[in-house]
Amino acid sequence: MPRRTDTRQRMVRTAADLFRAQGYHATGVNQVLAEGGAPKGSMYFHFPGGKEQLAVEAVTLAGADLRDALAAALGAGPSPAEALSRVLGLLGEQLRASGYRSGCPIATVALDATADSEPIRTACEDVYASWQAVLAEHLGDDDLASVALAAVEGALLLARTRRSLAPLDAVRAHLGVLLERPAP
């Protein structure tokens, strides 16, 4: 296995950013190399499985980054509703700062490539499962965690499409009420 280098990490981070904004099929290897400042030969040296391997690693890295941010926000929050509000605020700010190009770090790849690539589909599935597990741990309910995750994913897609943070605000308000309710 090739040794992990700064060039390799730069390529994975660059790919994660490009896949997030453009999707898998619209992002070319040459673009990843150019924007990552990597020499041409480094692609297949570091990723003998090609673009598909790079995508799996980029999805995994981006998913872990958001999972860790989600866990930190939920762990620091006085309530699940306030913690989720902070997460939605962070995602909304990233979306706005990118000119509404960079929504969920996984969804664009999941929608674009999972029908064609089992390794990419599995990586996306694993990331979503890790996010749901973090939510379930803090909410105490796996079904509620699934609802929260689906609501946030849908809100990000609508916000990106509408170029408005209003869908995130709506989820923040309505999901916040649900999270603050006492368990039945």
Coordinates of C-alpha atoms in Angstrom, one line a residue, residues 13 17 21 37 56 61 78 92-93 107 110-111 131-132 134 154 179 183:
R13 CA -9.5 16.9 0.7
D17 CA -14.7 19.6 -1.8
A21 CA -20.0 21.0 -5.0
G37 CA -1.4 20.9 -6.5
V56 CA -14.6 6.4 -1.4
L61 CA -13.2 11.8 5.2
P78 CA -27.6 22.1 26.9
G92 CA -26.3 27.0 6.5
E93 CA -23.3 29.2 6.9
A107 CA -25.5 13.9 -0.8
A110 CA -24.7 9.7 -3.2
L111 CA -27.2 11.0 -5.7
W131 CA -24.4 10.3 11.5
Q132 CA -27.6 8.5 12.6
V134 CA -24.4 10.0 16.8
G154 CA -33.9 17.4 2.7
L179 CA -36.9 17.5 20.2
A183 CA -40.9 11.3 25.6

